[in-house]
Amino acid sequence: MIPPQELTYVSWFRTSTPYINAHRGRTFVVWIEGEAVADARFPNIIHDLALLNSLGIKLVLVHGARPQINTRLQQLGVAPWEQSGPRVTDDTALQAVKEAVGAIRMEIEALLSMGLANSPMAGAHIRVNSGNYVVARPYGIHQGVDYRYTGEIRRIDTEAIKRELDHGAMVLLPPVGYSPTGEIFNLSAAEVATLAAIHLKADKLICLSEGAGVLDDQGQLIHELSLLEAENYLQQTATPLEQLPMCVRACRQGVRRAHVIGRDVDGGLLLELFTRNGVGTLINADVYDTTRTATIEDVGGILELIQPLETDGTLVRRSREKLEMEIEHFSVMERDGMIIACAALYPFAKDNFAEVACMVVQPGYQGAGRGDDLLGLMEQKALSLGISRIFVLTVRTAHWFLERGFVEADLAVLPMQRQGLYNYQRKSKIFMKTLNGKRRAK
């Protein structure tokens, strides 16, 4: 008899497999505040990063050092910087920066070098590389204040970073940069992480924060925001979470997804990346794509989109009149005013079933996850209606649905109403999926 906890583990491991496959070979930039580095639970975060590395994820780790720098300044009898904005980095402060950043680097390297038996790092053999990847220049004089060795990023040597990532190393980017004249500059770790994600064209920017994530007016966690929703949140909130502007900026400039995760959740990084709902806030950005419920004005665009597939027999032909009558069932994805994808959901509520139909992505926009996004939307709509089973009929895309958790089914399992509409000449295959919770893109 297998213990229940073992069965739970097996179920979780199987459920996480699609996410493991989706993340392999991707580049993630992870930002950790200096407060997290100082926390006794910091080794757990490093162990989780090591696990991600072992799964084939390319990791760039950016760390802060503010509390460590302040501690060293206090030891030197200098008051810590408590003003908003950049710190004035004089000779004494620069020495504190070098000592703090050097100590953190060695601590991270030591943790990633562990290989003791019966420990999370057993057999890991992870290489971590840190170097002069960030070229900086002086922040200069602002409002009469000379910021001395406080700098701003001039460029990031992305090609060198990519070479290390391609060879399986984890790259560590501290909050310092170097000038062509040999000077060292104190940088914002948030700026390093954001620009690294943008310049590397990273698949994700992940921020481990003090808070749980982005909260609504009632203090409840917001699990997912579109880029537009995140931008509106910033405009309407007086004191937004520090990491949200970073995520919005990165997503505006090509990073498709950003996450804000509370570092106090043990294993939060793994739960966010490998479970259906996650534990933080996901900012999901296709900057130019808008997914919405279709209206009668979209009928012409949908017809133009599906007509080639009706002609070659992939889809059942729909007249304009039929489409107008059923438009409430459709959702569309729009870019620059053009319909580039659509899907429909037909509920059979009494039978706890819904049919996903007419799912099309324009050929020029395929291969970027839009089909997955549409399917996720259909699943969410079904769940919102209290429906836990969906099905599709297809003649050419069987494998695509099988790869997303559908299983082949007999006609007899469908609602009687739908059985009566089955076209025996087309001989469509039937695939069914049971939904067990909200699906969220990763």
Coordinates of C-alpha atoms in Angstrom, one line a residue:
M1 CA 0.0 0.0 0.0
I2 CA 1.5 3.3 -1.1
P3 CA 1.3 6.0 1.6
P4 CA -1.0 9.0 0.6
Q5 CA 1.8 11.5 0.8
E6 CA 3.8 9.4 -1.8
L7 CA 0.8 9.5 -4.1
T8 CA 0.5 13.2 -3.7
Y9 CA 4.2 13.6 -4.6
V10 CA 3.7 11.4 -7.7
S11 CA 0.7 13.5 -8.8
W12 CA 2.6 16.8 -8.2
F13 CA 5.6 15.5 -10.2
R14 CA 3.5 14.5 -13.1
T15 CA 1.6 17.8 -13.1
S16 CA 4.9 19.7 -13.1
T17 CA 6.3 17.9 -16.1
P18 CA 4.9 20.2 -18.8
Y19 CA 6.4 23.2 -16.9
I20 CA 9.7 21.5 -16.6
N21 CA 9.8 20.9 -20.4
A22 CA 8.6 24.4 -21.1
H23 CA 11.3 26.0 -19.0
R24 CA 14.3 23.9 -20.2
G25 CA 16.8 26.0 -22.1
R26 CA 15.0 29.3 -21.2
T27 CA 16.9 32.3 -19.7
F28 CA 15.6 33.6 -16.4
V29 CA 17.0 36.7 -14.6
V30 CA 16.4 36.4 -10.9
W31 CA 16.6 39.5 -8.6
I32 CA 17.2 39.1 -4.9
E33 CA 17.3 42.0 -2.4
G34 CA 20.1 42.3 0.1
E35 CA 17.7 41.7 2.9
A36 CA 17.0 38.2 1.4
V37 CA 20.8 37.5 1.3
A38 CA 21.0 38.4 5.0
D39 CA 18.1 36.1 5.9
A40 CA 18.8 32.7 7.5
R41 CA 16.6 31.1 4.9
F42 CA 18.8 32.4 2.0
P43 CA 20.5 28.9 1.5
N44 CA 17.0 27.5 0.7
I45 CA 16.7 30.0 -2.2
I46 CA 20.2 29.1 -3.5
H47 CA 19.3 25.4 -3.3
D48 CA 16.1 26.1 -5.4
L49 CA 18.2 28.0 -7.9
A50 CA 20.5 25.0 -8.1
L51 CA 17.6 22.8 -8.8
L52 CA 16.5 25.1 -11.7
N53 CA 20.0 25.0 -13.1
S54 CA 19.9 21.1 -13.0
L55 CA 16.7 21.2 -15.0
G56 CA 18.4 23.0 -17.8
I57 CA 17.2 26.6 -17.0
K58 CA 19.8 29.3 -17.8
L59 CA 20.1 31.5 -14.7
V60 CA 21.4 35.0 -14.2
L61 CA 21.3 36.0 -10.5
V62 CA 21.3 39.6 -9.5
H63 CA 21.7 40.5 -5.8
G64 CA 21.3 43.6 -3.8
A65 CA 23.6 44.7 -1.0
R66 CA 21.9 47.7 0.7
P67 CA 21.7 46.4 4.3
Q68 CA 25.2 44.9 4.1
I69 CA 26.7 48.2 2.8
N70 CA 24.8 50.1 5.6
T71 CA 26.2 47.7 8.2
R72 CA 29.8 48.3 7.1
L73 CA 29.2 52.1 7.0
Q74 CA 27.9 52.0 10.6
Q75 CA 31.0 50.0 11.6
L76 CA 33.1 52.9 10.1
G77 CA 31.0 55.4 12.0
V78 CA 29.2 56.7 9.0
A79 CA 25.4 57.1 9.1
P80 CA 23.5 54.9 6.6
W81 CA 21.9 56.4 3.5
E82 CA 18.2 56.8 4.3
Q83 CA 17.1 59.2 1.5
S84 CA 15.2 58.2 -1.5
G85 CA 17.1 57.9 -4.7
P86 CA 20.7 57.0 -5.4
R87 CA 23.2 56.8 -2.6
V88 CA 26.2 59.3 -2.7
T89 CA 29.1 56.9 -2.9
D90 CA 32.3 58.6 -1.7
D91 CA 35.6 56.9 -1.0
T92 CA 34.4 55.5 2.3
A93 CA 31.1 54.3 0.9
L94 CA 32.9 52.7 -2.1
Q95 CA 35.1 50.7 0.2
A96 CA 32.0 49.5 2.0
V97 CA 30.4 48.6 -1.3
K98 CA 33.4 46.5 -2.3
E99 CA 33.6 44.7 1.0
A100 CA 29.8 44.0 1.1
V101 CA 29.6 42.8 -2.5
G102 CA 32.7 40.7 -2.3
A103 CA 31.4 39.0 0.9
I104 CA 28.1 38.3 -0.7
R105 CA 29.7 36.9 -3.9
M106 CA 31.8 34.5 -1.9
E107 CA 28.8 33.4 0.2
I108 CA 26.8 32.6 -2.9
E109 CA 29.7 30.8 -4.5
A110 CA 30.3 28.8 -1.4
L111 CA 26.6 27.8 -1.2
L112 CA 26.6 26.8 -4.9
S113 CA 29.8 24.7 -4.3
M114 CA 28.3 22.5 -1.7
G115 CA 28.1 18.8 -2.6
L116 CA 27.6 17.0 0.7
A117 CA 25.7 13.8 0.6
N118 CA 22.1 13.9 2.0
S119 CA 21.9 17.6 1.2
P120 CA 19.9 19.5 -1.5
M121 CA 23.2 20.2 -3.3
A122 CA 24.5 16.6 -3.4
G123 CA 26.1 16.0 -6.8
A124 CA 25.2 19.4 -8.2
H125 CA 28.6 20.6 -9.4
I126 CA 27.3 24.0 -10.4
R127 CA 29.7 26.6 -11.9
V128 CA 29.0 30.2 -11.0
N129 CA 30.6 33.0 -13.0
S130 CA 30.9 36.6 -12.0
G131 CA 32.9 39.1 -13.9
N132 CA 33.1 42.6 -15.5
Y133 CA 30.0 42.1 -17.6
V134 CA 28.5 45.5 -16.7
V135 CA 30.1 48.6 -18.1
A136 CA 29.2 51.7 -16.1
R137 CA 29.6 55.5 -16.2
P138 CA 29.3 58.1 -13.4
Y139 CA 25.8 59.2 -12.4
G140 CA 27.3 62.6 -12.3
I141 CA 26.2 65.8 -10.6
H142 CA 22.5 66.3 -10.0
Q143 CA 21.0 69.4 -8.4
G144 CA 24.4 70.4 -7.2
V145 CA 25.2 67.1 -5.6
D146 CA 28.2 65.1 -6.9
Y147 CA 27.4 61.4 -6.6
R148 CA 31.0 60.4 -7.0
Y149 CA 31.2 56.6 -7.5
T150 CA 27.5 56.1 -7.9
G151 CA 27.0 55.0 -11.5
E152 CA 24.6 54.1 -14.2
I153 CA 24.7 51.3 -16.7
R154 CA 26.3 52.0 -20.0
R155 CA 26.0 48.6 -21.5
I156 CA 25.9 44.9 -20.6
D157 CA 28.2 42.3 -22.3
T158 CA 25.4 40.0 -23.2
E159 CA 27.4 37.9 -25.6
A160 CA 29.9 37.0 -22.8
I161 CA 27.0 36.2 -20.5
K162 CA 25.3 34.0 -23.1
R163 CA 28.5 32.0 -23.6
E164 CA 28.7 31.2 -19.9
L165 CA 25.0 30.3 -19.8
D166 CA 25.3 28.0 -22.9
H167 CA 28.1 26.1 -21.1
G168 CA 25.8 25.4 -18.1
A169 CA 27.2 28.1 -15.7
M170 CA 25.1 30.3 -13.6
V171 CA 26.0 34.0 -14.0
L172 CA 26.2 36.2 -10.9
L173 CA 25.7 40.0 -11.5
P174 CA 26.5 42.1 -8.4
P175 CA 25.3 45.7 -8.1
V176 CA 28.6 47.2 -9.4
G177 CA 29.9 48.2 -12.8
Y178 CA 33.3 49.0 -14.3
S179 CA 34.4 51.9 -16.5
P180 CA 36.8 51.7 -19.4
T181 CA 39.1 53.9 -17.3
G182 CA 39.2 51.2 -14.6
E183 CA 36.8 52.8 -12.0
I184 CA 34.3 50.9 -10.0
F185 CA 30.8 52.2 -9.7
N186 CA 28.0 51.4 -7.2
L187 CA 24.8 50.5 -9.2
S188 CA 21.2 49.9 -8.4
A189 CA 20.6 46.1 -8.3
A190 CA 17.1 46.7 -9.6
E191 CA 18.5 48.5 -12.6
V192 CA 21.0 45.8 -13.3
A193 CA 18.4 43.1 -13.1
T194 CA 15.9 45.0 -15.4
L195 CA 18.4 45.9 -18.0
A196 CA 20.0 42.4 -18.0
A197 CA 16.6 40.9 -18.6
I198 CA 15.9 43.3 -21.5
H199 CA 19.3 43.1 -23.2
L200 CA 19.5 39.3 -22.8
K201 CA 16.0 39.0 -24.2
A202 CA 15.3 36.9 -21.2
D203 CA 12.2 34.7 -21.1
K204 CA 11.5 35.8 -17.5
L205 CA 12.4 38.4 -14.9
I206 CA 11.8 37.0 -11.5
C207 CA 11.8 39.3 -8.4
L208 CA 11.9 37.8 -4.9
S209 CA 10.3 40.5 -2.7
E210 CA 9.7 41.3 0.9
G211 CA 5.9 41.1 0.3
A212 CA 3.8 38.3 -1.1
G213 CA 3.3 40.0 -4.5
V214 CA 1.0 42.6 -5.9
L215 CA -2.1 43.1 -3.6
D216 CA -5.5 44.5 -4.4
D217 CA -7.5 47.0 -2.4
Q218 CA -8.5 44.4 0.1
G219 CA -5.0 43.2 0.6
Q220 CA -5.5 40.0 -1.3
L221 CA -2.8 38.7 -3.7
I222 CA -3.4 39.4 -7.4
H223 CA -2.3 36.2 -9.1
E224 CA -2.0 37.6 -12.7
L225 CA -1.9 41.0 -14.4
S226 CA -1.8 41.8 -18.1
L227 CA 0.8 44.5 -19.0
L228 CA -2.0 47.0 -19.4
E229 CA -3.5 46.1 -16.0
A230 CA -0.1 46.4 -14.4
E231 CA 0.4 49.8 -15.9
N232 CA -3.0 51.0 -14.7
Y233 CA -2.2 49.6 -11.2
L234 CA 0.9 51.7 -11.1
Q235 CA -1.0 54.9 -12.1
Q236 CA -3.7 54.3 -9.5
T237 CA -1.6 53.2 -6.5
A238 CA 0.2 55.7 -4.4
T239 CA 2.8 53.3 -3.1
P240 CA 3.1 50.3 -5.4
L241 CA 5.4 47.4 -4.7
E242 CA 9.0 48.3 -5.6
Q243 CA 9.4 45.5 -8.0
L244 CA 6.3 46.2 -10.1
P245 CA 7.8 49.1 -12.1
M246 CA 10.8 46.9 -12.9
C247 CA 8.5 44.2 -14.2
V248 CA 6.4 46.6 -16.3
R249 CA 9.5 48.2 -17.8
A250 CA 11.0 44.8 -18.7
C251 CA 7.7 43.6 -20.2
R252 CA 7.4 46.8 -22.3
Q253 CA 10.8 46.1 -23.8
G254 CA 10.4 42.5 -24.8
V255 CA 10.4 40.3 -21.7
R256 CA 7.3 38.3 -22.1
R257 CA 6.7 37.3 -18.5
A258 CA 7.7 38.7 -15.1
H259 CA 7.0 37.4 -11.6
V260 CA 6.9 38.9 -8.2
I261 CA 7.2 36.2 -5.5
G262 CA 7.4 36.6 -1.7
R263 CA 10.7 35.3 -0.5
D264 CA 9.2 34.3 2.8
V265 CA 7.4 31.4 1.2
D266 CA 9.7 28.5 1.5
G267 CA 10.0 27.0 -2.0
G268 CA 8.1 29.9 -3.5
L269 CA 10.2 30.0 -6.6
L270 CA 9.4 26.4 -7.4
L271 CA 5.8 26.7 -6.5
E272 CA 5.5 29.7 -8.8
L273 CA 7.2 28.0 -11.8
F274 CA 6.0 24.4 -11.5
T275 CA 2.4 24.6 -10.2
R276 CA -0.8 25.5 -11.9
N277 CA -1.7 28.6 -9.8
G278 CA 1.7 29.8 -8.5
V279 CA 2.1 31.7 -5.3
G280 CA 3.1 35.2 -6.6
T281 CA 2.0 37.7 -9.1
L282 CA 2.6 37.1 -12.8
I283 CA 2.8 40.0 -15.2
N284 CA 1.9 38.5 -18.6
A285 CA 3.0 40.6 -21.5
D286 CA 2.5 40.4 -25.2
V287 CA 2.7 44.1 -25.5
Y288 CA 0.6 44.4 -28.7
D289 CA -1.8 41.6 -28.2
T290 CA -5.2 42.0 -26.7
T291 CA -7.5 39.0 -25.9
R292 CA -11.2 39.8 -25.4
T293 CA -14.7 38.6 -25.9
A294 CA -15.7 38.9 -29.5
T295 CA -18.4 41.4 -30.7
I296 CA -20.5 41.5 -33.8
E297 CA -18.0 43.9 -35.3
D298 CA -15.4 41.1 -35.3
V299 CA -17.4 38.7 -37.5
G300 CA -15.6 39.9 -40.7
G301 CA -12.2 39.4 -39.1
I302 CA -13.0 36.0 -37.8
L303 CA -14.3 34.9 -41.2
E304 CA -11.1 36.1 -42.9
L305 CA -9.1 34.2 -40.3
I306 CA -10.9 30.9 -40.6
Q307 CA -11.7 30.8 -44.3
P308 CA -8.4 29.1 -45.4
L309 CA -9.0 26.3 -42.9
E310 CA -12.6 25.9 -44.0
T311 CA -11.4 25.6 -47.6
D312 CA -8.8 22.9 -46.8
G313 CA -11.3 21.0 -44.7
T314 CA -9.6 21.6 -41.3
L315 CA -12.7 23.4 -40.0
V316 CA -16.4 23.0 -40.5
R317 CA -17.7 25.8 -42.8
R318 CA -19.6 28.5 -40.9
S319 CA -21.8 31.0 -42.6
R320 CA -21.7 34.7 -41.7
E321 CA -25.3 34.3 -40.3
K322 CA -24.3 31.4 -38.1
L323 CA -21.3 33.2 -36.8
E324 CA -23.3 36.3 -36.0
M325 CA -25.7 34.1 -34.0
E326 CA -22.9 32.4 -32.1
I327 CA -20.6 35.4 -31.6
E328 CA -21.1 35.5 -27.9
H329 CA -19.2 32.2 -27.6
F330 CA -16.1 33.5 -29.3
S331 CA -13.0 35.2 -28.0
V332 CA -10.5 36.9 -30.2
M333 CA -6.8 38.0 -30.0
E334 CA -6.2 41.3 -31.6
R335 CA -3.0 43.0 -32.6
D336 CA -2.9 46.6 -34.0
G337 CA -6.6 46.3 -34.8
M338 CA -6.3 43.0 -36.7
I339 CA -7.8 39.7 -35.5
I340 CA -4.9 37.2 -35.3
A341 CA -6.5 34.4 -33.4
C342 CA -9.9 33.2 -32.2
A343 CA -11.5 30.4 -30.2
A344 CA -15.0 29.5 -29.1
L345 CA -16.5 27.8 -26.1
Y346 CA -19.9 26.1 -26.2
P347 CA -21.1 25.0 -22.8
F348 CA -23.3 22.0 -22.0
A349 CA -23.8 23.0 -18.4
K350 CA -26.2 20.2 -17.5
D351 CA -23.7 17.6 -18.6
N352 CA -20.7 19.4 -17.0
F353 CA -19.1 19.7 -20.4
A354 CA -18.0 22.4 -22.7
E355 CA -16.7 22.2 -26.3
V356 CA -13.7 24.2 -27.4
A357 CA -14.1 24.9 -31.1
C358 CA -12.9 27.0 -34.0
M359 CA -9.5 27.5 -32.4
V360 CA -7.2 29.3 -34.9
V361 CA -4.0 31.3 -34.8
Q362 CA -3.0 33.1 -38.0
P363 CA 0.1 31.3 -39.5
G364 CA 2.4 34.4 -39.2
Y365 CA 1.7 34.5 -35.4
Q366 CA 2.0 30.8 -34.6
G367 CA 4.8 29.3 -32.5
A368 CA 4.8 32.1 -29.8
G369 CA 2.4 30.5 -27.3
R370 CA -0.8 32.2 -28.4
G371 CA -2.5 28.8 -28.9
D372 CA -1.7 27.9 -25.3
D373 CA -2.9 31.3 -24.1
L374 CA -6.3 30.9 -26.0
L375 CA -6.7 27.3 -24.6
G376 CA -5.9 28.6 -21.1
L377 CA -8.6 31.3 -21.6
M378 CA -11.2 28.7 -22.7
E379 CA -10.3 26.5 -19.6
Q380 CA -10.7 29.5 -17.3
K381 CA -14.1 30.4 -18.9
A382 CA -15.3 26.8 -18.5
L383 CA -14.2 26.7 -14.8
S384 CA -16.0 30.1 -14.2
L385 CA -19.2 28.4 -15.4
G386 CA -18.7 25.6 -13.0
I387 CA -17.7 23.2 -15.8
S388 CA -14.8 20.8 -15.2
R389 CA -14.7 18.9 -18.5
I390 CA -13.9 20.2 -21.9
F391 CA -13.7 18.4 -25.3
V392 CA -12.6 19.1 -28.9
L393 CA -13.3 17.5 -32.2
T394 CA -10.4 17.7 -34.7
V395 CA -9.2 16.1 -37.9
R396 CA -5.7 17.5 -38.0
T397 CA -4.5 18.7 -34.7
A398 CA -4.8 15.6 -32.5
H399 CA -1.2 15.7 -31.2
W400 CA -1.3 19.4 -30.2
F401 CA -4.2 18.6 -27.9
L402 CA -2.6 15.4 -26.6
E403 CA 0.5 17.3 -25.7
R404 CA -1.7 19.6 -23.5
G405 CA -3.4 17.0 -21.4
F406 CA -6.3 15.8 -23.5
V407 CA -7.1 12.1 -24.0
E408 CA -8.9 10.5 -26.8
A409 CA -12.5 9.7 -26.1
D410 CA -15.5 7.9 -27.6
L411 CA -18.5 9.7 -29.1
A412 CA -20.6 8.1 -26.4
V413 CA -19.1 10.2 -23.6
L414 CA -20.3 13.5 -25.2
P415 CA -23.6 15.1 -24.2
M416 CA -26.5 13.6 -26.2
Q417 CA -27.2 17.0 -27.8
R418 CA -23.7 17.0 -29.2
Q419 CA -23.7 13.4 -30.3
G420 CA -26.7 14.2 -32.5
L421 CA -24.7 16.9 -34.3
Y422 CA -21.7 14.6 -35.0
N423 CA -20.6 14.6 -38.7
Y424 CA -19.8 11.0 -39.6
Q425 CA -18.4 12.0 -43.0
R426 CA -15.7 14.1 -41.4
K427 CA -14.8 11.3 -38.9
S428 CA -13.4 13.9 -36.4
K429 CA -11.5 12.5 -33.5
I430 CA -12.7 13.4 -30.0
F431 CA -10.4 14.5 -27.2
M432 CA -11.4 15.3 -23.6
K433 CA -9.7 17.0 -20.7
T434 CA -10.7 17.2 -17.0
L435 CA -9.9 20.6 -15.5
N436 CA -8.7 20.6 -11.8
G437 CA -8.0 24.2 -11.2
K438 CA -7.3 27.6 -12.7
R439 CA -4.7 27.3 -15.5
R440 CA -2.1 30.0 -15.6
A441 CA 0.6 30.5 -18.3
K442 CA 4.1 30.0 -17.1

